[in-house]
Every structure is written in structure tokens, then in C-alpha cells.
Short mmCIF file of C-alpha atoms and ligand atoms in Angstrom, two decimals:
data_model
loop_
_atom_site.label_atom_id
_atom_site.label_comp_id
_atom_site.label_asym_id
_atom_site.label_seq_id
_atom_site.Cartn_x
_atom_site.Cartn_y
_atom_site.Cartn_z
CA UNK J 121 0.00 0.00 0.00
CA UNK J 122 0.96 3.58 -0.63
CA UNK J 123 0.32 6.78 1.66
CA UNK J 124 0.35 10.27 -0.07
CA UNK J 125 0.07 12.87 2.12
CA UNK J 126 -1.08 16.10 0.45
CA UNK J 127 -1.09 19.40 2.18
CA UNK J 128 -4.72 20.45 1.99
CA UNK J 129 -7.90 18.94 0.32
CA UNK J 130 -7.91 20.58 -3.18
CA UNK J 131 -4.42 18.95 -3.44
CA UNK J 132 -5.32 15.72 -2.86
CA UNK J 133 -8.71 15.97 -4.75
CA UNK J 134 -7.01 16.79 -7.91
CA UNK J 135 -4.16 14.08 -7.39
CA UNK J 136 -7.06 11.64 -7.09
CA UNK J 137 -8.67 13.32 -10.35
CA UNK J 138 -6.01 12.46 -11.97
CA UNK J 139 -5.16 9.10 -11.23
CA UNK J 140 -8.78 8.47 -12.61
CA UNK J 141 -7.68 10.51 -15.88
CA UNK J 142 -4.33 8.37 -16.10
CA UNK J 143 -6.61 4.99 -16.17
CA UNK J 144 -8.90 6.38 -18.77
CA UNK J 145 -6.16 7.64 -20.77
CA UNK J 146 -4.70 4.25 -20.41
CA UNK J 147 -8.03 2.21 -20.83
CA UNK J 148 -10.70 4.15 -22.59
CA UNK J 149 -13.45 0.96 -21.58
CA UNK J 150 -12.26 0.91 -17.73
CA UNK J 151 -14.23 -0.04 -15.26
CA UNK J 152 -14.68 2.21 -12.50
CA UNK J 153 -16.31 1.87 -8.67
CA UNK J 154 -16.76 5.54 -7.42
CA UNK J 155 -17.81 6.21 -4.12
CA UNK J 156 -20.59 8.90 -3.04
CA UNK J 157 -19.63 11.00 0.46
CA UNK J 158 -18.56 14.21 1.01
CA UNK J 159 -14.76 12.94 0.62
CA UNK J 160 -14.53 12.80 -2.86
CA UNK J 161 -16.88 15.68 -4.32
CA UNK J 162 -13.85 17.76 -4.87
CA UNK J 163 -12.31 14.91 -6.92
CA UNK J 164 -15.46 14.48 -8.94
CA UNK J 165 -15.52 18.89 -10.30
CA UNK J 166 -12.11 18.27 -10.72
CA UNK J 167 -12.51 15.43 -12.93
CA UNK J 168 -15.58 17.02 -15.03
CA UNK J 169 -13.77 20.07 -15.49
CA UNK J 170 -10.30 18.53 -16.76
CA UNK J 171 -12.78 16.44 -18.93
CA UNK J 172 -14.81 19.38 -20.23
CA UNK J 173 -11.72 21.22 -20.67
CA UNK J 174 -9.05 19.20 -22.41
CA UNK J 175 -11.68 16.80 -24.17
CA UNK J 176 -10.75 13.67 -21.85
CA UNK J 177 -13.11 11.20 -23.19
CA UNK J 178 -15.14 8.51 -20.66
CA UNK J 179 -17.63 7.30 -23.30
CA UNK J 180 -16.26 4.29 -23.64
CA UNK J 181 -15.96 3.96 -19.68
CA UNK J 182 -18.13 1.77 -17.37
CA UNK J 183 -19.29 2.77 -13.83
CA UNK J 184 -20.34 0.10 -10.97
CA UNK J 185 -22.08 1.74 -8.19
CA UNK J 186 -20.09 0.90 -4.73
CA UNK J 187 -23.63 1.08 -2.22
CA UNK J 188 -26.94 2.43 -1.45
CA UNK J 189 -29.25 2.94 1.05
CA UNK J 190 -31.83 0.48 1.72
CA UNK J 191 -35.77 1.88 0.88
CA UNK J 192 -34.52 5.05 -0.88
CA UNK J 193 -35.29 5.85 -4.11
CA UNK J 194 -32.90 7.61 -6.84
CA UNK J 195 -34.53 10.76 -6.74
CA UNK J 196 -34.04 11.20 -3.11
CA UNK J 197 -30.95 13.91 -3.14
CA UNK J 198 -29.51 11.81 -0.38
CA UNK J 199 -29.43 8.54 -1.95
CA UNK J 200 -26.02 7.77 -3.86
CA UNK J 201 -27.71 7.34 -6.78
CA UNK J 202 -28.82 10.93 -7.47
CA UNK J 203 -25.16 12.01 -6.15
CA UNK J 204 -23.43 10.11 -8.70
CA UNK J 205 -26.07 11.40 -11.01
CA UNK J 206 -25.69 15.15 -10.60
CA UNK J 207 -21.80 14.91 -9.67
CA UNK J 208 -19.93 12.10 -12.52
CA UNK J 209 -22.46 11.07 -14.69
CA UNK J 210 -24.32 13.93 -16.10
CA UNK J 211 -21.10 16.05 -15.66
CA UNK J 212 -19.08 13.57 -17.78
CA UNK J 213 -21.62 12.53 -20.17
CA UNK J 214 -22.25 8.87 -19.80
CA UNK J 215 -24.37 6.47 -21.25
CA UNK J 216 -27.00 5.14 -18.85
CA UNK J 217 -26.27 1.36 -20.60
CA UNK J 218 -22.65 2.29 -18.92
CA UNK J 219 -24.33 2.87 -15.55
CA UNK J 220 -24.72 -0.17 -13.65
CA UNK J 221 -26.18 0.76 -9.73
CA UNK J 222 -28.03 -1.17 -6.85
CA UNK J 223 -31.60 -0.92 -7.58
CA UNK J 224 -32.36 -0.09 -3.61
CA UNK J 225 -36.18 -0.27 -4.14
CA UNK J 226 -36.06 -3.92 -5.57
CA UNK J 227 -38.15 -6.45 -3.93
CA UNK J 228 -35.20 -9.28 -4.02
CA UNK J 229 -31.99 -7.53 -2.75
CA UNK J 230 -30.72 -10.97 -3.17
CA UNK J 231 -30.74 -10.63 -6.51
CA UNK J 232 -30.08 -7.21 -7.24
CA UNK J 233 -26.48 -8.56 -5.18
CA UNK J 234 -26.05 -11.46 -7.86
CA UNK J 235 -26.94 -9.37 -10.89
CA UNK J 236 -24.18 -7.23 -10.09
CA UNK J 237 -21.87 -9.85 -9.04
CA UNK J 238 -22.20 -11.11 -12.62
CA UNK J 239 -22.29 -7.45 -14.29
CA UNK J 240 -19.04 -6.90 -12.82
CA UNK J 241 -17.89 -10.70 -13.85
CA UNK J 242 -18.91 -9.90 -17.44
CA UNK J 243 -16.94 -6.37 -17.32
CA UNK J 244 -13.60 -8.55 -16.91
CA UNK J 245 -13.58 -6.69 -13.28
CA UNK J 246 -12.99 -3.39 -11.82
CA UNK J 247 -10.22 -1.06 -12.52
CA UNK J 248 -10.17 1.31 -10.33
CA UNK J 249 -12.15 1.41 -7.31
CA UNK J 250 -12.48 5.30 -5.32
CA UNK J 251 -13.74 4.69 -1.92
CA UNK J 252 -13.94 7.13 1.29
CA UNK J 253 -13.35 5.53 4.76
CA UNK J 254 -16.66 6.16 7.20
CA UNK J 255 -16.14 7.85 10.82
CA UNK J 256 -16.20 3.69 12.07
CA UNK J 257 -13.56 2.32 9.60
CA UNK J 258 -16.33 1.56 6.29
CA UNK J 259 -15.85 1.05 3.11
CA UNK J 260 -19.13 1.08 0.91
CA UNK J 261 -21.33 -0.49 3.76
CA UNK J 262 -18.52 -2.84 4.52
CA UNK J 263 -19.37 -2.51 8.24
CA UNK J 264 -17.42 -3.18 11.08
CA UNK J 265 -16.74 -7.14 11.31
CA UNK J 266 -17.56 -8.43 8.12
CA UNK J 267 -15.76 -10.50 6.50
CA UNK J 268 -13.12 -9.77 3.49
CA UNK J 269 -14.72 -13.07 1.20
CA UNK J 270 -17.71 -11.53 0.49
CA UNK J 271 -18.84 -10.05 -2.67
CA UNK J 272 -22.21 -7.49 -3.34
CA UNK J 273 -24.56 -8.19 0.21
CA UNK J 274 -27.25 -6.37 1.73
CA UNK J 275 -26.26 -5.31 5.29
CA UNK J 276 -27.73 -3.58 8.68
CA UNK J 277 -26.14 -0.81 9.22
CA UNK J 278 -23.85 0.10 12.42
CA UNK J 279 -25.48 2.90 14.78
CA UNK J 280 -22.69 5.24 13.66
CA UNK J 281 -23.38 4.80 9.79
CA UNK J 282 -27.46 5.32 10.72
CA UNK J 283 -26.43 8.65 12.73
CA UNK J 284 -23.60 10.22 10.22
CA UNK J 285 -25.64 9.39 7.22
CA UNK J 286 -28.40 11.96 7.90
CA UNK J 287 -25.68 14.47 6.70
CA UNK J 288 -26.68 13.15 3.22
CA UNK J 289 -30.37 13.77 3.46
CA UNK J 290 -32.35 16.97 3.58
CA UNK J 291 -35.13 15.48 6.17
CA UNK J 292 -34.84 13.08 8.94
CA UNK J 293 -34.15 9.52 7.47
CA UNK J 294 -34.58 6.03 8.93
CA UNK J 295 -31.88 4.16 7.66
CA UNK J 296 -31.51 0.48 8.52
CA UNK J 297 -30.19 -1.22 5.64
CA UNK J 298 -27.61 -1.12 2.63
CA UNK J 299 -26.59 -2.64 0.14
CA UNK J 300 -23.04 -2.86 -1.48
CA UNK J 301 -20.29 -4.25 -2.84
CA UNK J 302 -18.44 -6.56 -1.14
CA UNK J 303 -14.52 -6.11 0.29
CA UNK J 304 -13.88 -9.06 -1.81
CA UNK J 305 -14.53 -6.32 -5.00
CA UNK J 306 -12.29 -4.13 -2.94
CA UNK J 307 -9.36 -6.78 -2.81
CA UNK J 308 -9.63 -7.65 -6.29
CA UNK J 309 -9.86 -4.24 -7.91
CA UNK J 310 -6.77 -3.44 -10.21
CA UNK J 311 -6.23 0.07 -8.29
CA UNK J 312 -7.83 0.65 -5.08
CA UNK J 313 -7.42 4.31 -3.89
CA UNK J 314 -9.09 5.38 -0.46
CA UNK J 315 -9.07 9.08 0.02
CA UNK J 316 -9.54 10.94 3.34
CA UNK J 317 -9.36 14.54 4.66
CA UNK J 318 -10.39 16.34 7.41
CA UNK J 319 -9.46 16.50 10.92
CA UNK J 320 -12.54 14.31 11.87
CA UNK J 321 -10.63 11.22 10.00
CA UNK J 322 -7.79 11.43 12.25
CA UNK J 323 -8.69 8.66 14.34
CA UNK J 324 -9.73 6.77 11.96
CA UNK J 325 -6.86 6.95 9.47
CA UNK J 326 -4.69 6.55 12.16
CA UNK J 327 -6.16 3.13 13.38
CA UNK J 328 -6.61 1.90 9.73
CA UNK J 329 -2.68 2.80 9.26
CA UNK J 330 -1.40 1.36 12.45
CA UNK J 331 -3.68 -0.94 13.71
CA UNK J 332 -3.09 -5.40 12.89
CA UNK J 333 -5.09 -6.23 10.03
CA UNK J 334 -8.90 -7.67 10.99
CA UNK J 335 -12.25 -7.63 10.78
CA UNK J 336 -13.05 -5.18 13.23
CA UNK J 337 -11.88 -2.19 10.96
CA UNK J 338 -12.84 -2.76 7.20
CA UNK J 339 -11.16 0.00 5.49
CA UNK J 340 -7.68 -1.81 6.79
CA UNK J 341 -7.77 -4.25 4.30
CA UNK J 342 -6.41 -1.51 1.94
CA UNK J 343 -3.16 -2.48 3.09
CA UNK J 344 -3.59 -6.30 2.15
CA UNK J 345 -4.30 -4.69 -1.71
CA UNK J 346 -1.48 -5.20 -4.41
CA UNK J 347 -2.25 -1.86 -5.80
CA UNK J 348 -3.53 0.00 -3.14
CA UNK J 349 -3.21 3.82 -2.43
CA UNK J 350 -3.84 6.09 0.59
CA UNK J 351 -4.64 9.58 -0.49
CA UNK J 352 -5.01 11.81 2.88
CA UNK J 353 -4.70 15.74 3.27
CA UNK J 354 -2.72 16.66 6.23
CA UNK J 355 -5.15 16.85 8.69
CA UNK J 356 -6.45 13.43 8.22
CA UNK J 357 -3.52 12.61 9.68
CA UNK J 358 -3.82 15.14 12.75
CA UNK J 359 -1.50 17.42 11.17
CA UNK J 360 -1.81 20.90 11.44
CA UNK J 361 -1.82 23.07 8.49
CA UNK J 362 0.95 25.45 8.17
CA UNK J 363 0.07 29.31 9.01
CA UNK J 364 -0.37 31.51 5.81
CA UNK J 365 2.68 33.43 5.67
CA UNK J 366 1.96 36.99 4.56
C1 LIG I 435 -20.88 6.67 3.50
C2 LIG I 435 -20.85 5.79 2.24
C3 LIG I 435 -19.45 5.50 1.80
C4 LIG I 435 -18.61 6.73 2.00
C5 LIG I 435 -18.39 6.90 3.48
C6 LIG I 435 -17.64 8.14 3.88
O1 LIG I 435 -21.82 6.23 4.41
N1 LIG I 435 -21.57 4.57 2.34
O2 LIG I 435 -19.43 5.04 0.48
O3 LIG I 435 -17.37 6.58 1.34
O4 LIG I 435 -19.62 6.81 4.18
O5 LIG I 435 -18.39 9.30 3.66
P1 LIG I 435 -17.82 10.76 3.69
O6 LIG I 435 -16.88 10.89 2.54
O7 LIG I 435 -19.04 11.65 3.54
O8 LIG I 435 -17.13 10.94 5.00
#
């Protein structure tokens, strides 16, 4: 695994913009998992911006959604669906047949798991996977103790994800559920890149960086990827930032 350490957010939004640029450039039909959270929204104007203005092309590109909440439909502003909407896909242009998400409203989760399973089979895999780390060590809704074999699941959620995740939503939510892909899609992503800023991720970062590898903290797996990368602004790692000089 690989820890960058940039000195402020914008830095390390537009280093992570441009890792997903480099794969494009690289692969014009990658596959890409991209996280919703406030972590990488920076990334994501970044990205739509360098595309808009040197012509970066992502027709050709596929996008997996990485989780959604349980009960809450797509045109609920706080469900990931409408933030990928409004924030990648629109922005970049895509295809809806290159859009494949977790239909959170389906009657058989169960299913909506194994159709992406196999949608992500059929792809030949993901290339690059852009996740956030929650305030209790998620990735996706890869909760605290599950285990790293699984694949797409439907989960309950841990108290903390049920409290934090009413930052997303405009009214008071009940959110018991999710659904998402599995840590075993994390592990066996080409490039797995976990960004984090903020002085609230301190702890978190800290534990996922120092702490032995296990169940208890999913986000630590990171360090068990081939290809994974770290991308943290200085206070995520309880740095303080350096006084303007004048
Ligand atoms: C949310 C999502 C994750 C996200 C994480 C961190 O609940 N399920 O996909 O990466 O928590 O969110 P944020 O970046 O807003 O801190």
C-alpha cells in the first residue's frame, strides 16, 4: 500500500482526479467503482472540469455503483444514486447502458447482489475502485466485522453509519439497511485508492494505518491490496496546516 500525504484537500482531490484521468487515458473501456460521500466531491468537479476542458473522453468507460441505502429511491438527493447522477455522470456525459447501480427499491436484494456480481464478472472486473473511509472504519457499507470473502450483500447498518448518514439527506431519514459491494470487490480491484481529509478522519486513518489487520476495521484491508493507495490531506492525519505566511 501507498500513503500520499497532500497538504490540503484541493491537493489531494485533484491528485485523485487524476489518477482516474491516467486509467482512462490508459483504458478508454475501464471499469470504474466511485464512491458517493462528502470525501470525494472535490475529486469528482475536478474530474468534469479537466474532462470538459481538455476533451478527456469517458464514453467508452463503465461505472459500478459501490452502495446504497436500503428503501430510498434515486430521486431522493440523499441517496447515492442521485449524487453520482448530478456529480460524474451527467457532468461527464455517460451512457446510462454504462451505468450499472443497486436498484435499492427492488423487492429481491438478493438478486439485485447477484446481478451485479455477474455485471461486474462480465466487465472482466474493476479497474479502479475510489472509496472514502466512514467515521467507524467503512468502506461502501462494509461494516465493522464483516468479513473480506464476500462479494455485493445487503447489510444492517452500524449505529454510527445510521447517525452520520443523515448528513446526506435533507429530512430526517430512517436508515436500517444497505446494500453494497463486497470487500472481496475491494481486494480484487486493479487500483484501489481510499481518500480521506479532514481532521474528523484522524482517528480513523490513524487506526486503519497502524492498527493489525482484521475484521473489526474494514477500510484496513487496503493495506492487504497489491495496488492500493492512501490519499489523505494533512489533517487526516492530525497534522496541522501550516500558518499563511503573509
Ligand atoms: C458513507 C458511504 C461510503 C462513504 C463513506 C464516507 O456512508 N456509504 O461510500 O465513502 O460513508 O463518507 P464521507 O466521505 O461523507 O465521509
Amino acid at each position: 500500500m501507498k500513503l500520499e500525504i497532500f497538504d490540503n484537500y484541493e491537493e489531494l482531490s485533484l491528485h485523485a482526479a487524476k489518477e482516474i484521468i491516467s486509467i482512462v487515458h490508459q483504458k478508454p473501456n475501464a471499469v470504474f467503482c466511485l464512491a458517493t460521500g462528502d470525501s470525494p466531491k472535490l475529486t469528482y468537479t475536478l474530474l468534469a472540469n479537466e474532462a470538459r476542458e481538455s476533451g478527456v473522453d469517458f464514453s467508452k468507460a463503465y461505472f459500478i455503483g459501490l452502495d446504497e441505502w436500503v428503501g430510498v429511491p434515486p430521486t431522493n438527493p440523499g441517496s447515492c444514486h442521485y449524487y453520482l447522477t448530478r456529480n460524474v455522470f451527467q457532468p461527464l456525459g455517460i451512457d446510462v447502458t454504462h451505468i450499472h447501480l443497486f436498484n435499492a427499491l427492488s423487492e429481491n436484494l438478493q438478486n439485485e447482489c447477484q446481478s451485479m456480481d455477474k455485471t461486474i464478472r462480465n466487465l472482466g472486473g474493476i479497474d479502479l475502485m475510489l472509496v472514502g473511509i466512514g467515521m467507524n472504519g467503512h468502506v461502501g457499507f462494509n461494516e465493522p466485522g464483516i468479513s473480506p470473502d464476500l462479494y455485493s450483500h445487503v447489510i444492517n447498518l452500524d449505529e454510527v453509519t445510521q447517525t452520520v448518514g443523515q448528513k446526506y439527506f435533507n429530512e430526517t431519514m430512517v436508515l436500517k439497511q444497505g446494500i453494497t459491494l463486497g470487500l472481496k470487490h475491494f481486494l480484487e480491484s486493479k487500483v484501489a485508492l481510499l481518500v480521506a481529509n479532514g481532521e474528523k478522519k484522524a482517528g480513523i486513518i490513524k487506526r486503519a494505518l497502524e492498527e493489525t489487520i482484521s475484521e473489526t476495521l474494514p477500510a484496513i484491508f487496503i493495506r492487504k491490496h497489491a495496488n492500493g493507495k492512501v490519499f489523505v490531506d494533512s489533517a487526516a492525519l492530525g497534522q496541522k496546516q501550516p500558518e499563511a505566511t503573509l
